[in-house]
Coordinates of C-alpha atoms and ligand atoms in Angstrom, one line a residue:
X1 CA -24.3 -23.1 10.0
X2 CA -22.1 -24.0 12.9
X3 CA -21.7 -21.2 15.4
X4 CA -18.4 -20.0 16.7
X5 CA -18.7 -17.5 19.6
X6 CA -16.0 -15.1 20.6
X7 CA -15.8 -14.3 24.3
X8 CA -13.4 -12.1 26.3
X9 CA -12.8 -9.0 28.3
X10 CA -13.2 -5.6 26.7
X11 CA -10.1 -4.5 24.7
X12 CA -8.5 -7.9 24.3
X13 CA -9.0 -7.6 20.6
X14 CA -12.3 -9.4 19.9
X15 CA -13.6 -7.2 17.1
X16 CA -10.1 -7.0 15.5
X17 CA -10.1 -10.8 15.4
X18 CA -13.6 -10.9 14.0
X19 CA -12.5 -8.4 11.3
X20 CA -9.5 -10.4 10.6
X21 CA -11.5 -13.6 10.2
X22 CA -14.3 -12.2 8.1
X23 CA -11.7 -10.2 6.1
X24 CA -13.7 -7.0 6.2
X25 CA -13.8 -3.9 8.3
X26 CA -17.3 -4.6 9.3
X27 CA -17.2 -5.3 13.0
X28 CA -16.8 -1.9 14.7
X29 CA -13.5 -0.3 15.5
X30 CA -12.1 -1.1 18.9
X31 CA -11.0 1.3 21.6
X32 CA -14.3 3.2 21.4
X33 CA -15.7 3.0 24.9
X34 CA -19.4 3.0 25.3
X35 CA -20.1 1.7 21.8
X36 CA -22.9 -0.9 21.5
X37 CA -22.8 -2.8 18.3
X38 CA -26.0 -3.7 16.6
X39 CA -24.5 -6.4 14.6
X40 CA -23.6 -9.6 16.4
X41 CA -23.7 -12.3 13.7
X42 CA -21.2 -12.5 10.9
X43 CA -20.9 -15.1 8.1
X44 CA -17.3 -16.4 7.8
X45 CA -15.5 -18.8 5.5
X46 CA -12.1 -20.5 5.9
X47 CA -10.9 -23.3 3.6
X48 CA -14.3 -23.6 2.0
X49 CA -16.0 -24.2 5.3
X50 CA -18.7 -21.7 6.2
X51 CA -19.7 -20.8 9.7
X52 CA -21.3 -18.0 11.7
X53 CA -19.3 -15.9 14.1
X54 CA -21.2 -14.5 17.1
X55 CA -19.3 -11.6 18.6
X56 CA -20.5 -11.5 22.2
X57 CA -18.5 -8.4 23.0
X58 CA -20.7 -5.7 21.6
X59 CA -21.4 -4.1 24.9
X60 CA -18.8 -2.0 26.6
X61 CA -19.4 -2.2 30.4
X62 CA -17.8 0.2 32.8
X63 CA -15.2 -1.2 35.3
X64 CA -17.9 -2.4 37.8
X65 CA -19.8 -4.3 35.1
X66 CA -17.0 -6.2 33.5
X67 CA -17.3 -9.4 35.5
X68 CA -21.1 -9.7 34.9
X69 CA -20.9 -8.8 31.3
X70 CA -18.1 -11.3 30.4
X71 CA -20.0 -13.9 32.4
X72 CA -23.1 -13.2 30.4
X73 CA -21.1 -13.5 27.2
X74 CA -19.7 -16.8 28.3
X75 CA -23.1 -18.1 29.4
X76 CA -24.7 -17.3 26.0
X77 CA -21.7 -18.8 24.2
X78 CA -21.8 -22.0 26.2
X79 CA -25.6 -22.4 25.7
X80 CA -25.8 -21.5 22.0
X81 CA -22.5 -21.9 20.2
X82 CA -20.9 -25.0 18.7
X83 CA -17.4 -23.9 19.8
X84 CA -16.0 -21.0 21.8
X85 CA -13.0 -18.8 21.1
X86 CA -11.9 -17.3 24.4
X87 CA -9.6 -14.3 23.8
X88 CA -7.1 -13.2 26.4
X89 CA -4.7 -10.3 26.1
X90 CA -1.3 -12.0 26.4
X91 CA 0.5 -8.8 27.1
X92 CA -1.6 -8.4 30.3
X93 CA -1.8 -12.0 31.3
X94 CA -4.8 -13.7 32.9
X95 CA -6.9 -11.4 35.1
X96 CA -9.3 -12.4 37.8
X97 CA -12.1 -11.9 35.3
X98 CA -10.5 -14.3 32.9
X99 CA -10.2 -16.9 35.7
X100 CA -13.8 -16.5 36.5
X101 CA -14.8 -17.1 32.9
X102 CA -12.4 -20.1 32.7
X103 CA -14.3 -21.8 35.5
X104 CA -17.5 -21.4 33.4
X105 CA -15.9 -22.6 30.2
X106 CA -14.3 -25.6 31.8
X107 CA -17.7 -26.8 32.9
X108 CA -18.9 -27.2 29.3
X109 CA -18.4 -30.0 26.9
X110 CA -18.3 -27.6 24.0
X111 CA -14.8 -27.1 22.5
X112 CA -13.1 -24.1 23.9
X113 CA -10.1 -22.5 22.1
X114 CA -7.8 -20.2 24.0
X115 CA -6.5 -17.3 22.0
X116 CA -3.5 -15.5 23.3
X117 CA -3.9 -12.2 21.4
X118 CA -1.6 -9.2 20.9
X119 CA 1.4 -11.5 20.3
X120 CA 2.7 -9.3 17.6
X121 CA 6.1 -10.8 17.2
X122 CA 8.2 -13.8 18.1
X123 CA 9.6 -12.2 21.3
X124 CA 6.2 -12.2 22.8
X125 CA 5.6 -15.9 22.4
X126 CA 6.5 -16.5 26.0
X127 CA 3.6 -14.3 27.1
X128 CA 1.3 -16.7 25.2
X129 CA 3.0 -19.7 26.8
X130 CA 2.2 -18.3 30.3
X131 CA -1.5 -18.8 29.5
X132 CA -1.1 -22.6 29.8
X133 CA -1.8 -21.8 33.5
X134 CA -5.4 -21.2 32.7
X135 CA -6.0 -24.9 32.2
X136 CA -7.8 -24.5 28.9
X137 CA -5.0 -26.4 27.0
X138 CA -2.8 -24.9 24.4
X139 CA -2.9 -21.1 24.0
X140 CA -2.9 -20.1 20.3
X141 CA -0.7 -17.0 19.9
X142 CA -2.2 -14.5 17.5
X143 CA -2.0 -10.9 16.5
X144 CA -5.5 -10.0 15.3
X145 CA -4.2 -6.6 14.1
X146 CA -1.3 -7.9 12.1
X147 CA -2.7 -11.2 11.2
X148 CA 0.0 -13.2 12.8
X149 CA -1.0 -16.7 13.8
X150 CA -4.6 -16.3 12.7
X151 CA -4.4 -18.8 9.8
X152 CA -3.1 -21.5 12.2
X153 CA -5.8 -20.6 14.7
X154 CA -8.5 -21.0 12.0
X155 CA -7.1 -24.3 10.8
X156 CA -7.4 -25.5 14.4
X157 CA -10.9 -24.0 14.7
X158 CA -12.0 -26.1 11.7
X159 CA -10.8 -29.3 13.4
X160 CA -13.0 -28.8 16.5
X161 CA -16.0 -27.0 14.9
X162 CA -18.6 -29.5 13.8
X163 CA -19.2 -29.6 10.0
X164 CA -22.8 -28.7 10.5
X165 CA -24.3 -27.3 13.6
X166 CA -24.8 -30.0 16.3
X167 CA -28.5 -28.9 16.4
X168 CA -28.9 -28.9 12.6
X169 CA -27.6 -32.4 12.4
X170 CA -31.0 -33.7 13.7
X171 CA -32.7 -31.9 10.9
X172 CA -33.7 -35.0 8.8
X173 CA -36.9 -36.2 10.2
X174 CA -36.2 -34.8 13.6
X175 CA -38.4 -32.4 15.5
X176 CA -38.8 -28.9 14.0
X177 CA -37.0 -26.2 15.9
X178 CA -38.9 -23.3 17.4
X179 CA -37.6 -20.1 19.1
X180 CA -39.9 -18.4 21.5
X181 CA -39.0 -14.7 21.4
X182 CA -40.2 -11.5 23.0
X183 CA -39.1 -8.8 25.4
X184 CA -39.2 -9.6 29.1
X185 CA -42.6 -10.2 30.7
X186 CA -44.6 -10.7 27.5
X187 CA -45.3 -14.3 28.7
X188 CA -42.6 -16.5 27.1
X189 CA -42.2 -18.8 30.1
X190 CA -45.9 -18.8 30.8
X191 CA -46.5 -19.9 27.2
X192 CA -43.8 -22.6 27.5
X193 CA -45.4 -23.9 30.8
X194 CA -48.8 -23.9 29.2
X195 CA -47.7 -25.8 26.1
X196 CA -45.8 -28.3 28.1
X197 CA -48.9 -28.7 30.3
X198 CA -47.1 -28.4 33.6
X199 CA -45.6 -25.8 35.8
X200 CA -41.9 -26.0 35.9
X201 CA -39.3 -24.6 38.2
X202 CA -37.5 -21.6 37.0
X203 CA -33.8 -22.3 37.4
X204 CA -31.5 -19.6 38.5
X205 CA -28.1 -20.6 37.4
X206 CA -25.7 -17.7 36.8
X207 CA -22.6 -19.7 37.8
X208 CA -23.1 -22.2 35.1
X209 CA -21.9 -25.1 37.2
X210 CA -24.9 -27.3 36.9
X211 CA -26.3 -26.7 33.4
X212 CA -29.8 -27.8 32.6
X213 CA -30.6 -28.7 29.0
X214 CA -30.6 -25.6 26.8
X215 CA -33.5 -26.8 24.6
X216 CA -36.6 -28.7 25.5
X217 CA -38.5 -31.3 23.5
X218 CA -42.2 -31.0 23.8
X219 CA -44.9 -33.1 22.3
X220 CA -47.7 -31.1 20.7
X221 CA -50.4 -32.2 18.4
X222 CA -49.0 -35.7 18.2
X223 CA -45.5 -34.5 17.1
X224 CA -42.3 -33.6 18.9
X225 CA -41.1 -30.0 18.7
X226 CA -37.8 -28.7 19.9
X227 CA -38.0 -25.4 21.7
X228 CA -34.6 -23.8 21.4
X229 CA -32.9 -22.0 24.2
X230 CA -35.6 -22.5 26.7
X231 CA -32.8 -22.1 29.3
X232 CA -32.5 -18.5 28.2
X233 CA -36.2 -18.0 28.9
X234 CA -36.2 -19.9 32.2
X235 CA -33.0 -18.5 33.6
X236 CA -33.6 -14.9 34.5
X237 CA -30.3 -13.2 34.7
X238 CA -30.4 -9.8 36.3
X239 CA -27.7 -7.6 34.7
X240 CA -27.1 -4.1 35.9
X241 CA -25.9 -3.0 32.5
X242 CA -26.3 -4.1 28.9
X243 CA -29.4 -6.2 29.5
X244 CA -30.8 -5.1 26.1
X245 CA -27.6 -6.1 24.3
X246 CA -27.5 -9.5 25.9
X247 CA -31.1 -10.1 25.1
X248 CA -30.4 -9.2 21.5
X249 CA -27.4 -11.5 21.5
X250 CA -29.4 -14.3 22.9
X251 CA -32.2 -13.8 20.4
X252 CA -29.8 -13.8 17.4
X253 CA -28.0 -16.9 18.6
X254 CA -31.3 -18.7 19.2
X255 CA -32.5 -17.8 15.7
X256 CA -29.4 -19.4 14.3
X257 CA -30.6 -22.7 15.8
X258 CA -34.3 -22.3 15.0
X259 CA -36.4 -22.9 11.9
X260 CA -39.4 -20.9 13.0
X261 CA -39.8 -18.1 15.5
X262 CA -42.8 -17.2 17.6
X263 CA -42.6 -13.6 18.5
X264 CA -44.8 -12.8 21.5
X265 CA -46.4 -9.5 22.2
X266 CA -48.1 -8.3 25.4
X267 CA -51.4 -6.8 24.2
X268 CA -51.9 -4.9 27.4
X269 CA -49.0 -2.7 26.4
X270 CA -48.4 -0.6 23.3
X271 CA -46.1 -2.2 20.7
X272 CA -42.6 -1.0 21.5
X273 CA -39.4 -0.4 19.7
X274 CA -38.0 -3.5 21.3
X275 CA -40.8 -5.6 20.0
X276 CA -40.2 -4.4 16.5
X277 CA -36.5 -4.9 16.8
X278 CA -37.1 -8.6 17.6
X279 CA -39.3 -8.9 14.5
X280 CA -36.4 -7.3 12.5
X281 CA -34.0 -9.9 13.9
X282 CA -36.3 -12.7 12.7
X283 CA -36.5 -11.1 9.2
X284 CA -32.8 -10.7 9.0
X285 CA -32.3 -14.4 10.0
X286 CA -34.6 -15.6 7.2
X287 CA -36.5 -17.9 9.6
X288 CA -40.3 -18.5 9.4
X289 CA -42.4 -16.3 11.6
X290 CA -45.6 -16.6 13.7
X291 CA -46.9 -13.6 15.7
X292 CA -48.5 -14.4 19.1
X293 CA -50.6 -11.7 20.8
X294 CA -50.6 -12.7 24.4
X295 CA -52.6 -11.6 27.5
X296 CA -55.7 -11.4 25.4
X297 CA -57.7 -11.8 28.6
X298 CA -56.6 -8.3 29.6
X299 CA -57.9 -6.6 26.5
X300 CA -60.8 -4.2 26.7
X301 CA -62.5 -2.6 23.7
X302 CA -60.6 0.6 23.8
X303 CA -57.2 -1.1 24.0
X304 CA -58.3 -3.5 21.3
X305 CA -58.9 -0.7 18.8
X306 CA -55.6 0.8 19.6
X307 CA -53.8 -2.5 19.2
X308 CA -55.3 -3.1 15.7
X309 CA -54.1 0.3 14.7
X310 CA -50.6 -0.3 16.1
X311 CA -50.5 -3.6 14.2
X312 CA -51.5 -2.0 10.9
X313 CA -49.0 0.7 11.3
X314 CA -46.0 -1.2 12.7
X315 CA -46.4 -4.8 11.6
X316 CA -47.8 -4.2 8.0
X317 CA -44.5 -5.5 6.6
X318 CA -45.1 -8.9 8.1
X319 CA -48.8 -9.1 7.4
X320 CA -48.0 -12.5 5.8
X321 CA -47.1 -14.0 9.2
X322 CA -49.9 -16.1 10.8
X323 CA -51.3 -14.4 13.9
X324 CA -52.7 -16.1 17.0
X325 CA -54.5 -14.2 19.8
X326 CA -53.9 -16.1 22.9
X327 CA -53.8 -16.1 26.7
X328 CA -51.1 -18.2 28.2
X329 CA -52.9 -17.6 31.5
X330 CA -56.4 -18.9 30.6
X331 CA -55.3 -21.1 27.7
X332 CA -57.4 -19.2 25.2
X333 CA -56.7 -20.3 21.6
X334 CA -53.4 -22.0 22.7
X335 CA -54.4 -24.9 20.4
X336 CA -54.0 -22.5 17.4
X337 CA -50.3 -22.2 17.9
X338 CA -49.3 -25.6 16.4
X339 CA -51.3 -25.2 13.1
X340 CA -49.7 -21.7 12.8
X341 CA -46.3 -23.2 13.2
X342 CA -47.0 -25.9 10.7
X343 CA -48.3 -23.5 8.2
X344 CA -45.3 -21.2 8.5
X345 CA -42.9 -24.1 8.2
X346 CA -44.7 -25.5 5.2
X347 CA -44.3 -22.2 3.5
X348 CA -40.7 -22.0 4.5
X349 CA -40.0 -25.5 3.0
X350 CA -41.9 -24.8 -0.3
X351 CA -40.3 -25.5 -3.6
X352 CA -41.9 -24.2 -6.8
X353 CA -41.0 -26.4 -9.8
X354 CA -39.1 -24.4 -12.4
X355 CA -41.6 -25.0 -15.2
X356 CA -44.5 -23.7 -13.1
X357 CA -42.5 -20.7 -11.9
X358 CA -41.6 -19.7 -15.5
X359 CA -45.2 -20.1 -16.7
X360 CA -46.1 -17.8 -13.9
X361 CA -43.4 -15.2 -14.8
X362 CA -44.7 -15.3 -18.4
X363 CA -48.2 -14.5 -17.2
X364 CA -47.0 -11.7 -14.9
X365 CA -44.9 -10.0 -17.5
X366 CA -47.9 -10.1 -19.9
X367 CA -50.2 -8.7 -17.3
X368 CA -47.8 -5.9 -16.3
X369 CA -44.7 -5.4 -18.5
X370 CA -41.7 -3.7 -17.0
X371 CA -41.8 0.1 -17.9
X372 CA -39.5 1.2 -20.7
X373 CA -36.3 2.7 -19.6
X374 CA -34.3 4.8 -22.1
X375 CA -36.3 3.2 -24.9
X376 CA -35.4 -0.3 -23.8
X377 CA -37.2 -2.8 -21.7
X378 CA -35.5 -5.1 -19.3
X379 CA -36.8 -8.6 -19.9
X380 CA -36.9 -11.6 -17.6
X381 CA -35.3 -14.4 -19.5
X382 CA -35.7 -17.2 -17.0
X383 CA -36.4 -17.7 -13.4
X384 CA -35.8 -20.4 -10.9
X385 CA -36.1 -21.1 -7.2
X386 CA -32.5 -21.3 -6.0
X387 CA -33.4 -22.6 -2.5
X388 CA -36.0 -23.0 0.1
X389 CA -35.9 -22.3 3.8
X390 CA -36.7 -19.5 3.1
X391 CA -37.9 -19.6 -0.6
X392 CA -35.4 -17.7 -2.6
X393 CA -35.9 -17.0 -6.3
X394 CA -33.5 -15.8 -8.9
X395 CA -34.5 -14.0 -12.0
X396 CA -32.2 -13.8 -15.0
X397 CA -32.8 -10.6 -16.8
X398 CA -31.5 -8.4 -19.6
X399 CA -31.3 -5.4 -17.4
X400 CA -31.8 -4.1 -13.9
X401 CA -35.5 -4.4 -12.8
X402 CA -36.9 -1.4 -10.9
X403 CA -37.3 -2.1 -7.2
X404 CA -40.9 -1.3 -7.7
X405 CA -41.2 -4.1 -10.3
X406 CA -39.4 -6.5 -8.1
X407 CA -41.9 -5.7 -5.4
X408 CA -44.8 -6.4 -7.9
X409 CA -43.3 -9.8 -8.6
X410 CA -42.9 -10.6 -4.9
X411 CA -46.4 -9.5 -4.1
X412 CA -47.9 -11.6 -6.9
X413 CA -45.8 -14.6 -5.8
X414 CA -47.4 -14.2 -2.4
X415 CA -50.9 -13.8 -3.8
X416 CA -50.5 -16.9 -5.8
X417 CA -48.6 -19.3 -3.6
X418 CA -49.4 -17.8 -0.2
X419 CA -46.1 -18.4 1.7
X420 CA -47.9 -17.6 4.9
X421 CA -45.4 -17.3 7.7
X422 CA -42.3 -17.3 5.5
X423 CA -40.2 -14.5 4.2
X424 CA -39.4 -14.8 0.5
X425 CA -36.6 -13.3 -1.5
X426 CA -36.4 -12.4 -5.1
X427 CA -32.9 -11.8 -6.5
X428 CA -31.7 -10.7 -9.9
X429 CA -28.9 -11.7 -12.2
X430 CA -28.4 -9.4 -15.1
X431 CA -27.1 -10.9 -18.3
X432 CA -25.8 -8.2 -20.6
Ligands
LIG1 P1 -41.5 -13.8 30.1 O1 -40.5 -12.9 30.8 O2 -41.7 -13.4 28.7 O3 -41.1 -15.2 30.2 O4 -42.9 -13.6 30.9 P2 -43.6 -14.5 32.0 O5 -44.2 -15.7 31.3 O6 -42.8 -14.6 33.2 O7 -44.9 -13.6 32.3 C1 -44.7 -12.3 32.8 C2 -46.0 -12.0 33.7 O8 -47.1 -11.9 32.8 C3 -46.3 -13.0 34.7 O9 -46.7 -12.4 35.9 C4 -47.4 -13.9 34.1 O10 -48.2 -14.5 35.1 C5 -48.1 -12.8 33.3 N1 -48.8 -13.4 32.1 C6 -48.3 -14.2 31.2 N2 -49.2 -14.5 30.2 C7 -50.4 -13.9 30.6 C8 -51.7 -13.9 30.1 O11 -52.0 -14.5 29.0 N3 -52.6 -13.1 30.7 C9 -52.3 -12.5 31.9 N4 -53.3 -11.8 32.4 N5 -51.1 -12.5 32.4 C10 -50.1 -13.2 31.8

């Protein structure tokens, strides 16, 4: 889906606007200083067009950190969104922070829409008009809280937002898109340098004036691959506050653009909460997954035993993901990465013919019928694969299936078809 990013200073009304657009009270309440939101991606729809909203404002910096945090928002939006909504508080007028961000936004070719928020009634329209001075074109007056102007704003958004993501457009026959993920220092840029077969300069570009390409195409195993958001890996931005939040934001946005994720772990360190959170983000995104255990050269026997136990304990739920044990430094087993990516993508693309799927369902229900509930037995009437990428199945049933029974079906599907490297989903439609 195309990605619309929302950027702006704290308290200008970003989450109110997100709420208004998605029509739910899901993005967190405003005016709660110090709140860090976990959720950054929201599915939105307007006039039958679907898109993803990335709310970059989930971190509430203190006064000192505002410039850096809004700059970080803008940078991520410029790199990873298809269009940017820049929200300004029209009752306050442009601040120096706003002007700083405007310089970054004007350097991008991506569409930028200026929202003059908190224009609650017609008498405040002149506040909005004053924002022409920012040089971002027409300010769109809106009141996120009251809904005023938001419909016009969204109509305009749809005219500048590409129908499908600019990256997804290359989907047919183009290079497959890979996100390299992992917490700092696990070896992401080392892996990139090793796969590309050359050392590259790490670009430090906070100002965003000369933007290097966000993605890189690399030929591996006779095929081109697109590594998404390598700019985010190569550009090491030191942020005094909110570094974790911006890392999560960047990871979520990169996943939107990717088809398969390689999550890198540093085997010389215990698996951390942050590592597991990244795996969770991949699962939430529905992308294919490969696990890469890096710095294998540093492993001694003792740490190796510990690692295997940590993996059993914390990564048991993704035991289906192909695993490569590598060293980006020595090059150990680096050649196994491409086959792992190919396997994961093949699973992700899989379509099981309906006839075959129903024959299998018949076998499974014979082998292990659903337990009786209140004297009745929920039956599966029919099943079909609704979509691939990732494989998603729908079962039409005469009653709710126990979660346990659904897990049984999911497990057997994996045993039979593999789906190595891809999440799969089994949904239910009850026909009374
Ligand atoms: P990033 O922050 O994830 O991009 O991590 P880097 O690629 O910058 O690596 C962080 C540090 O780990 C650097 O000092 C690398 O030289 C080192 N490193 C990366 N991969 C390996 C590896 O396989 N073995 C060893 N021993 N060190 C590594």
